[in-house]
mmCIF file with all atom_site columns, C-alpha atoms in Angstrom:
data_model
loop_
_atom_site.group_PDB
_atom_site.id
_atom_site.type_symbol
_atom_site.label_atom_id
_atom_site.label_alt_id
_atom_site.label_comp_id
_atom_site.label_asym_id
_atom_site.label_entity_id
_atom_site.label_seq_id
_atom_site.pdbx_PDB_ins_code
_atom_site.Cartn_x
_atom_site.Cartn_y
_atom_site.Cartn_z
_atom_site.occupancy
_atom_site.B_iso_or_equiv
_atom_site.pdbx_formal_charge
_atom_site.auth_seq_id
_atom_site.auth_comp_id
_atom_site.auth_asym_id
_atom_site.auth_atom_id
_atom_site.pdbx_PDB_model_num
ATOM 1   C CA . MET R 1 1   ? 11.504 14.216  4.599   1.00 0.00 ? 1   MET R CA 1
ATOM 2   C CA . GLN R 1 2   ? 10.069 10.842  3.660   1.00 0.00 ? 2   GLN R CA 1
ATOM 3   C CA . LYS R 1 3   ? 9.618  9.930   0.031   1.00 0.00 ? 3   LYS R CA 1
ATOM 4   C CA . ASN R 1 4   ? 6.365  8.069   -0.307  1.00 0.00 ? 4   ASN R CA 1
ATOM 5   C CA . LEU R 1 5   ? 6.488  4.894   -2.368  1.00 0.00 ? 5   LEU R CA 1
ATOM 6   C CA . LEU R 1 6   ? 2.723  4.573   -2.449  1.00 0.00 ? 6   LEU R CA 1
ATOM 7   C CA . LYS R 1 7   ? 1.700  4.896   -6.041  1.00 0.00 ? 7   LYS R CA 1
ATOM 8   C CA . THR R 1 8   ? -1.022 7.273   -7.103  1.00 0.00 ? 8   THR R CA 1
ATOM 9   C CA . SER R 1 9   ? -2.548 7.470   -10.561 1.00 0.00 ? 9   SER R CA 1
ATOM 10  C CA . GLU R 1 10  ? -0.151 10.295  -11.462 1.00 0.00 ? 10  GLU R CA 1
ATOM 11  C CA . THR R 1 11  ? 3.088  8.770   -10.215 1.00 0.00 ? 11  THR R CA 1
ATOM 12  C CA . ILE R 1 12  ? 5.555  6.322   -11.632 1.00 0.00 ? 12  ILE R CA 1
ATOM 13  C CA . ILE R 1 13  ? 8.149  4.853   -9.295  1.00 0.00 ? 13  ILE R CA 1
ATOM 14  C CA . LYS R 1 14  ? 11.578 5.654   -10.718 1.00 0.00 ? 14  LYS R CA 1
ATOM 15  C CA . VAL R 1 15  ? 14.006 2.776   -10.178 1.00 0.00 ? 15  VAL R CA 1
ATOM 16  C CA . GLY R 1 16  ? 17.785 2.512   -10.256 1.00 0.00 ? 16  GLY R CA 1
ATOM 17  C CA . LEU R 1 17  ? 19.414 -0.902  -10.567 1.00 0.00 ? 17  LEU R CA 1
ATOM 18  C CA . ILE R 1 18  ? 22.849 -1.390  -9.012  1.00 0.00 ? 18  ILE R CA 1
ATOM 19  C CA . GLY R 1 19  ? 24.748 -4.410  -10.313 1.00 0.00 ? 19  GLY R CA 1
ATOM 20  C CA . CYS R 1 20  ? 23.939 -5.743  -13.781 1.00 0.00 ? 20  CYS R CA 1
ATOM 21  C CA . GLY R 1 21  ? 24.894 -9.362  -13.302 1.00 0.00 ? 21  GLY R CA 1
ATOM 22  C CA . ARG R 1 22  ? 22.778 -12.478 -13.769 1.00 0.00 ? 22  ARG R CA 1
ATOM 23  C CA . ILE R 1 23  ? 20.081 -11.770 -11.159 1.00 0.00 ? 23  ILE R CA 1
ATOM 24  C CA . SER R 1 24  ? 19.445 -8.249  -12.456 1.00 0.00 ? 24  SER R CA 1
ATOM 25  C CA . GLU R 1 25  ? 17.557 -9.658  -15.444 1.00 0.00 ? 25  GLU R CA 1
ATOM 26  C CA . ASN R 1 26  ? 14.784 -10.875 -13.111 1.00 0.00 ? 26  ASN R CA 1
ATOM 27  C CA . HIS R 1 27  ? 14.417 -7.390  -11.675 1.00 0.00 ? 27  HIS R CA 1
ATOM 28  C CA . ILE R 1 28  ? 14.398 -5.795  -15.121 1.00 0.00 ? 28  ILE R CA 1
ATOM 29  C CA . LYS R 1 29  ? 11.655 -8.165  -16.299 1.00 0.00 ? 29  LYS R CA 1
ATOM 30  C CA . ALA R 1 30  ? 9.599  -7.353  -13.208 1.00 0.00 ? 30  ALA R CA 1
ATOM 31  C CA . ILE R 1 31  ? 10.001 -3.600  -13.738 1.00 0.00 ? 31  ILE R CA 1
ATOM 32  C CA . LEU R 1 32  ? 9.052  -3.873  -17.422 1.00 0.00 ? 32  LEU R CA 1
ATOM 33  C CA . SER R 1 33  ? 5.978  -5.907  -16.475 1.00 0.00 ? 33  SER R CA 1
ATOM 34  C CA . PHE R 1 34  ? 4.493  -2.826  -14.830 1.00 0.00 ? 34  PHE R CA 1
ATOM 35  C CA . PRO R 1 35  ? 5.158  0.065   -17.254 1.00 0.00 ? 35  PRO R CA 1
ATOM 36  C CA . LYS R 1 36  ? 2.353  2.186   -15.808 1.00 0.00 ? 36  LYS R CA 1
ATOM 37  C CA . ASP R 1 37  ? 3.706  1.809   -12.280 1.00 0.00 ? 37  ASP R CA 1
ATOM 38  C CA . CYS R 1 38  ? 7.493  1.949   -12.496 1.00 0.00 ? 38  CYS R CA 1
ATOM 39  C CA . LYS R 1 39  ? 10.320 2.834   -14.829 1.00 0.00 ? 39  LYS R CA 1
ATOM 40  C CA . LEU R 1 40  ? 13.978 1.864   -14.857 1.00 0.00 ? 40  LEU R CA 1
ATOM 41  C CA . VAL R 1 41  ? 15.793 5.208   -15.015 1.00 0.00 ? 41  VAL R CA 1
ATOM 42  C CA . ALA R 1 42  ? 19.355 4.192   -14.059 1.00 0.00 ? 42  ALA R CA 1
ATOM 43  C CA . ILE R 1 43  ? 21.660 1.194   -14.243 1.00 0.00 ? 43  ILE R CA 1
ATOM 44  C CA . CYS R 1 44  ? 25.038 0.917   -12.583 1.00 0.00 ? 44  CYS R CA 1
ATOM 45  C CA . ASP R 1 45  ? 27.848 -1.588  -12.819 1.00 0.00 ? 45  ASP R CA 1
ATOM 46  C CA . ILE R 1 46  ? 31.613 -1.330  -12.552 1.00 0.00 ? 46  ILE R CA 1
ATOM 47  C CA . ARG R 1 47  ? 31.903 -3.528  -15.655 1.00 0.00 ? 47  ARG R CA 1
ATOM 48  C CA . SER R 1 48  ? 31.157 -1.680  -18.899 1.00 0.00 ? 48  SER R CA 1
ATOM 49  C CA . LYS R 1 49  ? 30.445 -5.020  -20.567 1.00 0.00 ? 49  LYS R CA 1
ATOM 50  C CA . ASN R 1 50  ? 27.609 -5.689  -18.090 1.00 0.00 ? 50  ASN R CA 1
ATOM 51  C CA . LEU R 1 51  ? 26.110 -2.265  -18.804 1.00 0.00 ? 51  LEU R CA 1
ATOM 52  C CA . GLU R 1 52  ? 26.170 -2.880  -22.568 1.00 0.00 ? 52  GLU R CA 1
ATOM 53  C CA . LEU R 1 53  ? 24.627 -6.350  -22.179 1.00 0.00 ? 53  LEU R CA 1
ATOM 54  C CA . THR R 1 54  ? 21.911 -4.889  -19.957 1.00 0.00 ? 54  THR R CA 1
ATOM 55  C CA . LYS R 1 55  ? 21.121 -2.135  -22.475 1.00 0.00 ? 55  LYS R CA 1
ATOM 56  C CA . ASN R 1 56  ? 20.830 -4.703  -25.273 1.00 0.00 ? 56  ASN R CA 1
ATOM 57  C CA . ASN R 1 57  ? 18.665 -6.897  -23.064 1.00 0.00 ? 57  ASN R CA 1
ATOM 58  C CA . LEU R 1 58  ? 16.407 -3.929  -22.295 1.00 0.00 ? 58  LEU R CA 1
ATOM 59  C CA . LEU R 1 59  ? 15.970 -3.104  -25.976 1.00 0.00 ? 59  LEU R CA 1
ATOM 60  C CA . ASN R 1 60  ? 15.062 -6.730  -26.736 1.00 0.00 ? 60  ASN R CA 1
ATOM 61  C CA . LEU R 1 61  ? 12.635 -6.972  -23.823 1.00 0.00 ? 61  LEU R CA 1
ATOM 62  C CA . ASN R 1 62  ? 10.984 -3.678  -24.797 1.00 0.00 ? 62  ASN R CA 1
ATOM 63  C CA . LYS R 1 63  ? 10.467 -5.001  -28.322 1.00 0.00 ? 63  LYS R CA 1
ATOM 64  C CA . GLN R 1 64  ? 9.070  -8.313  -27.056 1.00 0.00 ? 64  GLN R CA 1
ATOM 65  C CA . LYS R 1 65  ? 6.616  -6.507  -24.811 1.00 0.00 ? 65  LYS R CA 1
ATOM 66  C CA . ASN R 1 66  ? 5.772  -3.922  -27.499 1.00 0.00 ? 66  ASN R CA 1
ATOM 67  C CA . LEU R 1 67  ? 6.474  -1.129  -25.060 1.00 0.00 ? 67  LEU R CA 1
ATOM 68  C CA . LYS R 1 68  ? 6.156  2.346   -26.526 1.00 0.00 ? 68  LYS R CA 1
ATOM 69  C CA . ASP R 1 69  ? 8.908  3.831   -24.392 1.00 0.00 ? 69  ASP R CA 1
ATOM 70  C CA . GLN R 1 70  ? 12.147 2.516   -25.887 1.00 0.00 ? 70  GLN R CA 1
ATOM 71  C CA . SER R 1 71  ? 14.364 4.930   -23.964 1.00 0.00 ? 71  SER R CA 1
ATOM 72  C CA . LEU R 1 72  ? 17.310 3.444   -22.137 1.00 0.00 ? 72  LEU R CA 1
ATOM 73  C CA . PRO R 1 73  ? 18.138 4.223   -18.525 1.00 0.00 ? 73  PRO R CA 1
ATOM 74  C CA . GLN R 1 74  ? 21.078 6.438   -17.681 1.00 0.00 ? 74  GLN R CA 1
ATOM 75  C CA . SER R 1 75  ? 24.256 4.379   -17.161 1.00 0.00 ? 75  SER R CA 1
ATOM 76  C CA . PHE R 1 76  ? 26.807 4.713   -14.372 1.00 0.00 ? 76  PHE R CA 1
ATOM 77  C CA . ASN R 1 77  ? 30.107 2.858   -13.899 1.00 0.00 ? 77  ASN R CA 1
ATOM 78  C CA . GLU R 1 78  ? 30.419 3.904   -10.260 1.00 0.00 ? 78  GLU R CA 1
ATOM 79  C CA . TYR R 1 79  ? 27.786 3.813   -7.530  1.00 0.00 ? 79  TYR R CA 1
ATOM 80  C CA . GLN R 1 80  ? 29.106 7.079   -6.097  1.00 0.00 ? 80  GLN R CA 1
ATOM 81  C CA . ASP R 1 81  ? 28.565 8.778   -9.466  1.00 0.00 ? 81  ASP R CA 1
ATOM 82  C CA . LEU R 1 82  ? 24.931 7.691   -9.380  1.00 0.00 ? 82  LEU R CA 1
ATOM 83  C CA . LEU R 1 83  ? 24.564 9.024   -5.833  1.00 0.00 ? 83  LEU R CA 1
ATOM 84  C CA . ASP R 1 84  ? 26.185 12.305  -6.890  1.00 0.00 ? 84  ASP R CA 1
ATOM 85  C CA . ALA R 1 85  ? 23.692 12.601  -9.764  1.00 0.00 ? 85  ALA R CA 1
ATOM 86  C CA . VAL R 1 86  ? 20.830 12.109  -7.288  1.00 0.00 ? 86  VAL R CA 1
ATOM 87  C CA . LYS R 1 87  ? 22.386 14.687  -4.943  1.00 0.00 ? 87  LYS R CA 1
ATOM 88  C CA . ASN R 1 88  ? 22.782 17.178  -7.787  1.00 0.00 ? 88  ASN R CA 1
ATOM 89  C CA . LYS R 1 89  ? 19.223 16.471  -8.943  1.00 0.00 ? 89  LYS R CA 1
ATOM 90  C CA . SER R 1 90  ? 20.390 15.525  -12.436 1.00 0.00 ? 90  SER R CA 1
ATOM 91  C CA . ILE R 1 91  ? 18.448 12.271  -12.045 1.00 0.00 ? 91  ILE R CA 1
ATOM 92  C CA . ASN R 1 92  ? 15.306 11.532  -10.065 1.00 0.00 ? 92  ASN R CA 1
ATOM 93  C CA . ILE R 1 93  ? 15.175 8.119   -8.385  1.00 0.00 ? 93  ILE R CA 1
ATOM 94  C CA . ASP R 1 94  ? 12.761 6.778   -5.778  1.00 0.00 ? 94  ASP R CA 1
ATOM 95  C CA . LEU R 1 95  ? 14.036 3.230   -5.284  1.00 0.00 ? 95  LEU R CA 1
ATOM 96  C CA . LEU R 1 96  ? 17.418 1.534   -5.691  1.00 0.00 ? 96  LEU R CA 1
ATOM 97  C CA . ILE R 1 97  ? 17.624 -2.210  -6.241  1.00 0.00 ? 97  ILE R CA 1
ATOM 98  C CA . PHE R 1 98  ? 20.910 -3.768  -5.108  1.00 0.00 ? 98  PHE R CA 1
ATOM 99  C CA . CYS R 1 99  ? 22.056 -6.797  -7.101  1.00 0.00 ? 99  CYS R CA 1
ATOM 100 C CA . THR R 1 100 ? 25.627 -6.423  -5.934  1.00 0.00 ? 100 THR R CA 1
ATOM 101 C CA . PRO R 1 101 ? 27.740 -8.882  -3.924  1.00 0.00 ? 101 PRO R CA 1
ATOM 102 C CA . SER R 1 102 ? 26.260 -9.461  -0.463  1.00 0.00 ? 102 SER R CA 1
ATOM 103 C CA . GLY R 1 103 ? 29.121 -7.864  1.439   1.00 0.00 ? 103 GLY R CA 1
ATOM 104 C CA . MET R 1 104 ? 28.414 -4.527  -0.282  1.00 0.00 ? 104 MET R CA 1
ATOM 105 C CA . HIS R 1 105 ? 24.716 -4.211  0.568   1.00 0.00 ? 105 HIS R CA 1
ATOM 106 C CA . ALA R 1 106 ? 25.099 -2.583  3.972   1.00 0.00 ? 106 ALA R CA 1
ATOM 107 C CA . GLU R 1 107 ? 27.199 0.401   2.929   1.00 0.00 ? 107 GLU R CA 1
ATOM 108 C CA . GLN R 1 108 ? 25.218 0.875   -0.282  1.00 0.00 ? 108 GLN R CA 1
ATOM 109 C CA . VAL R 1 109 ? 21.843 0.846   1.459   1.00 0.00 ? 109 VAL R CA 1
ATOM 110 C CA . ILE R 1 110 ? 23.076 3.158   4.205   1.00 0.00 ? 110 ILE R CA 1
ATOM 111 C CA . SER R 1 111 ? 24.412 5.683   1.691   1.00 0.00 ? 111 SER R CA 1
ATOM 112 C CA . ALA R 1 112 ? 21.135 5.501   -0.259  1.00 0.00 ? 112 ALA R CA 1
ATOM 113 C CA . SER R 1 113 ? 19.119 6.131   2.894   1.00 0.00 ? 113 SER R CA 1
ATOM 114 C CA . LYS R 1 114 ? 21.100 9.314   3.544   1.00 0.00 ? 114 LYS R CA 1
ATOM 115 C CA . LEU R 1 115 ? 19.667 10.628  0.260   1.00 0.00 ? 115 LEU R CA 1
ATOM 116 C CA . SER R 1 116 ? 16.120 9.561   1.217   1.00 0.00 ? 116 SER R CA 1
ATOM 117 C CA . LEU R 1 117 ? 16.142 6.718   -1.298  1.00 0.00 ? 117 LEU R CA 1
ATOM 118 C CA . HIS R 1 118 ? 14.205 3.533   -0.664  1.00 0.00 ? 118 HIS R CA 1
ATOM 119 C CA . SER R 1 119 ? 16.192 0.293   -1.059  1.00 0.00 ? 119 SER R CA 1
ATOM 120 C CA . CYS R 1 120 ? 15.514 -3.228  -2.253  1.00 0.00 ? 120 CYS R CA 1
ATOM 121 C CA . SER R 1 121 ? 18.357 -5.648  -1.591  1.00 0.00 ? 121 SER R CA 1
ATOM 122 C CA . GLU R 1 122 ? 18.972 -9.103  -2.904  1.00 0.00 ? 122 GLU R CA 1
ATOM 123 C CA . LYS R 1 123 ? 19.525 -11.690 -0.221  1.00 0.00 ? 123 LYS R CA 1
ATOM 124 C CA . PRO R 1 124 ? 21.359 -12.099 1.943   1.00 0.00 ? 124 PRO R CA 1
ATOM 125 C CA . MET R 1 125 ? 20.634 -8.688  3.311   1.00 0.00 ? 125 MET R CA 1
ATOM 126 C CA . ALA R 1 126 ? 24.060 -8.516  4.941   1.00 0.00 ? 126 ALA R CA 1
ATOM 127 C CA . THR R 1 127 ? 26.911 -10.845 5.741   1.00 0.00 ? 127 THR R CA 1
ATOM 128 C CA . ARG R 1 128 ? 27.131 -9.784  9.394   1.00 0.00 ? 128 ARG R CA 1
ATOM 129 C CA . TRP R 1 129 ? 24.361 -9.271  11.943  1.00 0.00 ? 129 TRP R CA 1
ATOM 130 C CA . GLU R 1 130 ? 25.721 -5.837  12.890  1.00 0.00 ? 130 GLU R CA 1
ATOM 131 C CA . ASP R 1 131 ? 25.599 -4.678  9.263   1.00 0.00 ? 131 ASP R CA 1
ATOM 132 C CA . GLY R 1 132 ? 21.970 -5.759  8.974   1.00 0.00 ? 132 GLY R CA 1
ATOM 133 C CA . LEU R 1 133 ? 21.135 -3.757  12.090  1.00 0.00 ? 133 LEU R CA 1
ATOM 134 C CA . ARG R 1 134 ? 22.962 -0.711  10.723  1.00 0.00 ? 134 ARG R CA 1
ATOM 135 C CA . MET R 1 135 ? 20.936 -0.980  7.507   1.00 0.00 ? 135 MET R CA 1
ATOM 136 C CA . VAL R 1 136 ? 17.631 -1.174  9.363   1.00 0.00 ? 136 VAL R CA 1
ATOM 137 C CA . ASN R 1 137 ? 18.562 1.683   11.709  1.00 0.00 ? 137 ASN R CA 1
ATOM 138 C CA . ALA R 1 138 ? 19.736 3.939   8.865   1.00 0.00 ? 138 ALA R CA 1
ATOM 139 C CA . CYS R 1 139 ? 16.517 3.368   6.919   1.00 0.00 ? 139 CYS R CA 1
ATOM 140 C CA . GLN R 1 140 ? 14.345 3.926   9.981   1.00 0.00 ? 140 GLN R CA 1
ATOM 141 C CA . GLU R 1 141 ? 16.198 7.132   10.792  1.00 0.00 ? 141 GLU R CA 1
ATOM 142 C CA . ALA R 1 142 ? 15.812 8.379   7.201   1.00 0.00 ? 142 ALA R CA 1
ATOM 143 C CA . LYS R 1 143 ? 12.163 7.231   7.140   1.00 0.00 ? 143 LYS R CA 1
ATOM 144 C CA . VAL R 1 144 ? 12.651 5.162   3.991   1.00 0.00 ? 144 VAL R CA 1
ATOM 145 C CA . HIS R 1 145 ? 11.681 1.595   3.227   1.00 0.00 ? 145 HIS R CA 1
ATOM 146 C CA . LEU R 1 146 ? 14.081 -1.326  3.072   1.00 0.00 ? 146 LEU R CA 1
ATOM 147 C CA . PHE R 1 147 ? 12.910 -4.383  1.131   1.00 0.00 ? 147 PHE R CA 1
ATOM 148 C CA . ILE R 1 148 ? 14.769 -7.698  1.039   1.00 0.00 ? 148 ILE R CA 1
ATOM 149 C CA . VAL R 1 149 ? 14.110 -10.123 -1.831  1.00 0.00 ? 149 VAL R CA 1
ATOM 150 C CA . LYS R 1 150 ? 12.634 -13.412 -0.643  1.00 0.00 ? 150 LYS R CA 1
ATOM 151 C CA . GLN R 1 151 ? 11.551 -15.062 -3.871  1.00 0.00 ? 151 GLN R CA 1
ATOM 152 C CA . ASN R 1 152 ? 11.067 -18.494 -2.260  1.00 0.00 ? 152 ASN R CA 1
ATOM 153 C CA . ARG R 1 153 ? 8.743  -17.361 0.525   1.00 0.00 ? 153 ARG R CA 1
ATOM 154 C CA . PHE R 1 154 ? 5.777  -19.239 -1.042  1.00 0.00 ? 154 PHE R CA 1
ATOM 155 C CA . ASN R 1 155 ? 7.766  -22.390 -1.795  1.00 0.00 ? 155 ASN R CA 1
ATOM 156 C CA . LYS R 1 156 ? 5.896  -25.267 -0.077  1.00 0.00 ? 156 LYS R CA 1
ATOM 157 C CA . THR R 1 157 ? 9.076  -26.898 1.199   1.00 0.00 ? 157 THR R CA 1
ATOM 158 C CA . LEU R 1 158 ? 10.035 -23.700 3.010   1.00 0.00 ? 158 LEU R CA 1
#
């Protein structure tokens, strides 16, 4: 069963962010820029310090943007725990954004696709051609979308 990511006036895309390192801040700012369209409902990082920094960053960004919803996303220290929460329906997520080390993207995206979750991966998509193909095939089979960040696509030199 395909989860539709097309937004209607009644839907908000629920986002989970995996990996709370430096690049995650860009994704958080983008999500907060569209409060009527999407909401960050989960953050995950193996480092507790990164989770705490991300929560503080979220509170500050919410204040700066005068957002009414000051609630913090649910935190997970392990990706598998987040997936288990999705499986058990204790959290509802439509899209996972992967800001993890490149070599982890393939397995993470494939496991997300098995739960009918759409994926957005930082570049590089994968570190091996075969892993990239496995990601694409898994998402096609699950009928979910796979997005790869290409923030420089409009750069004139490229």
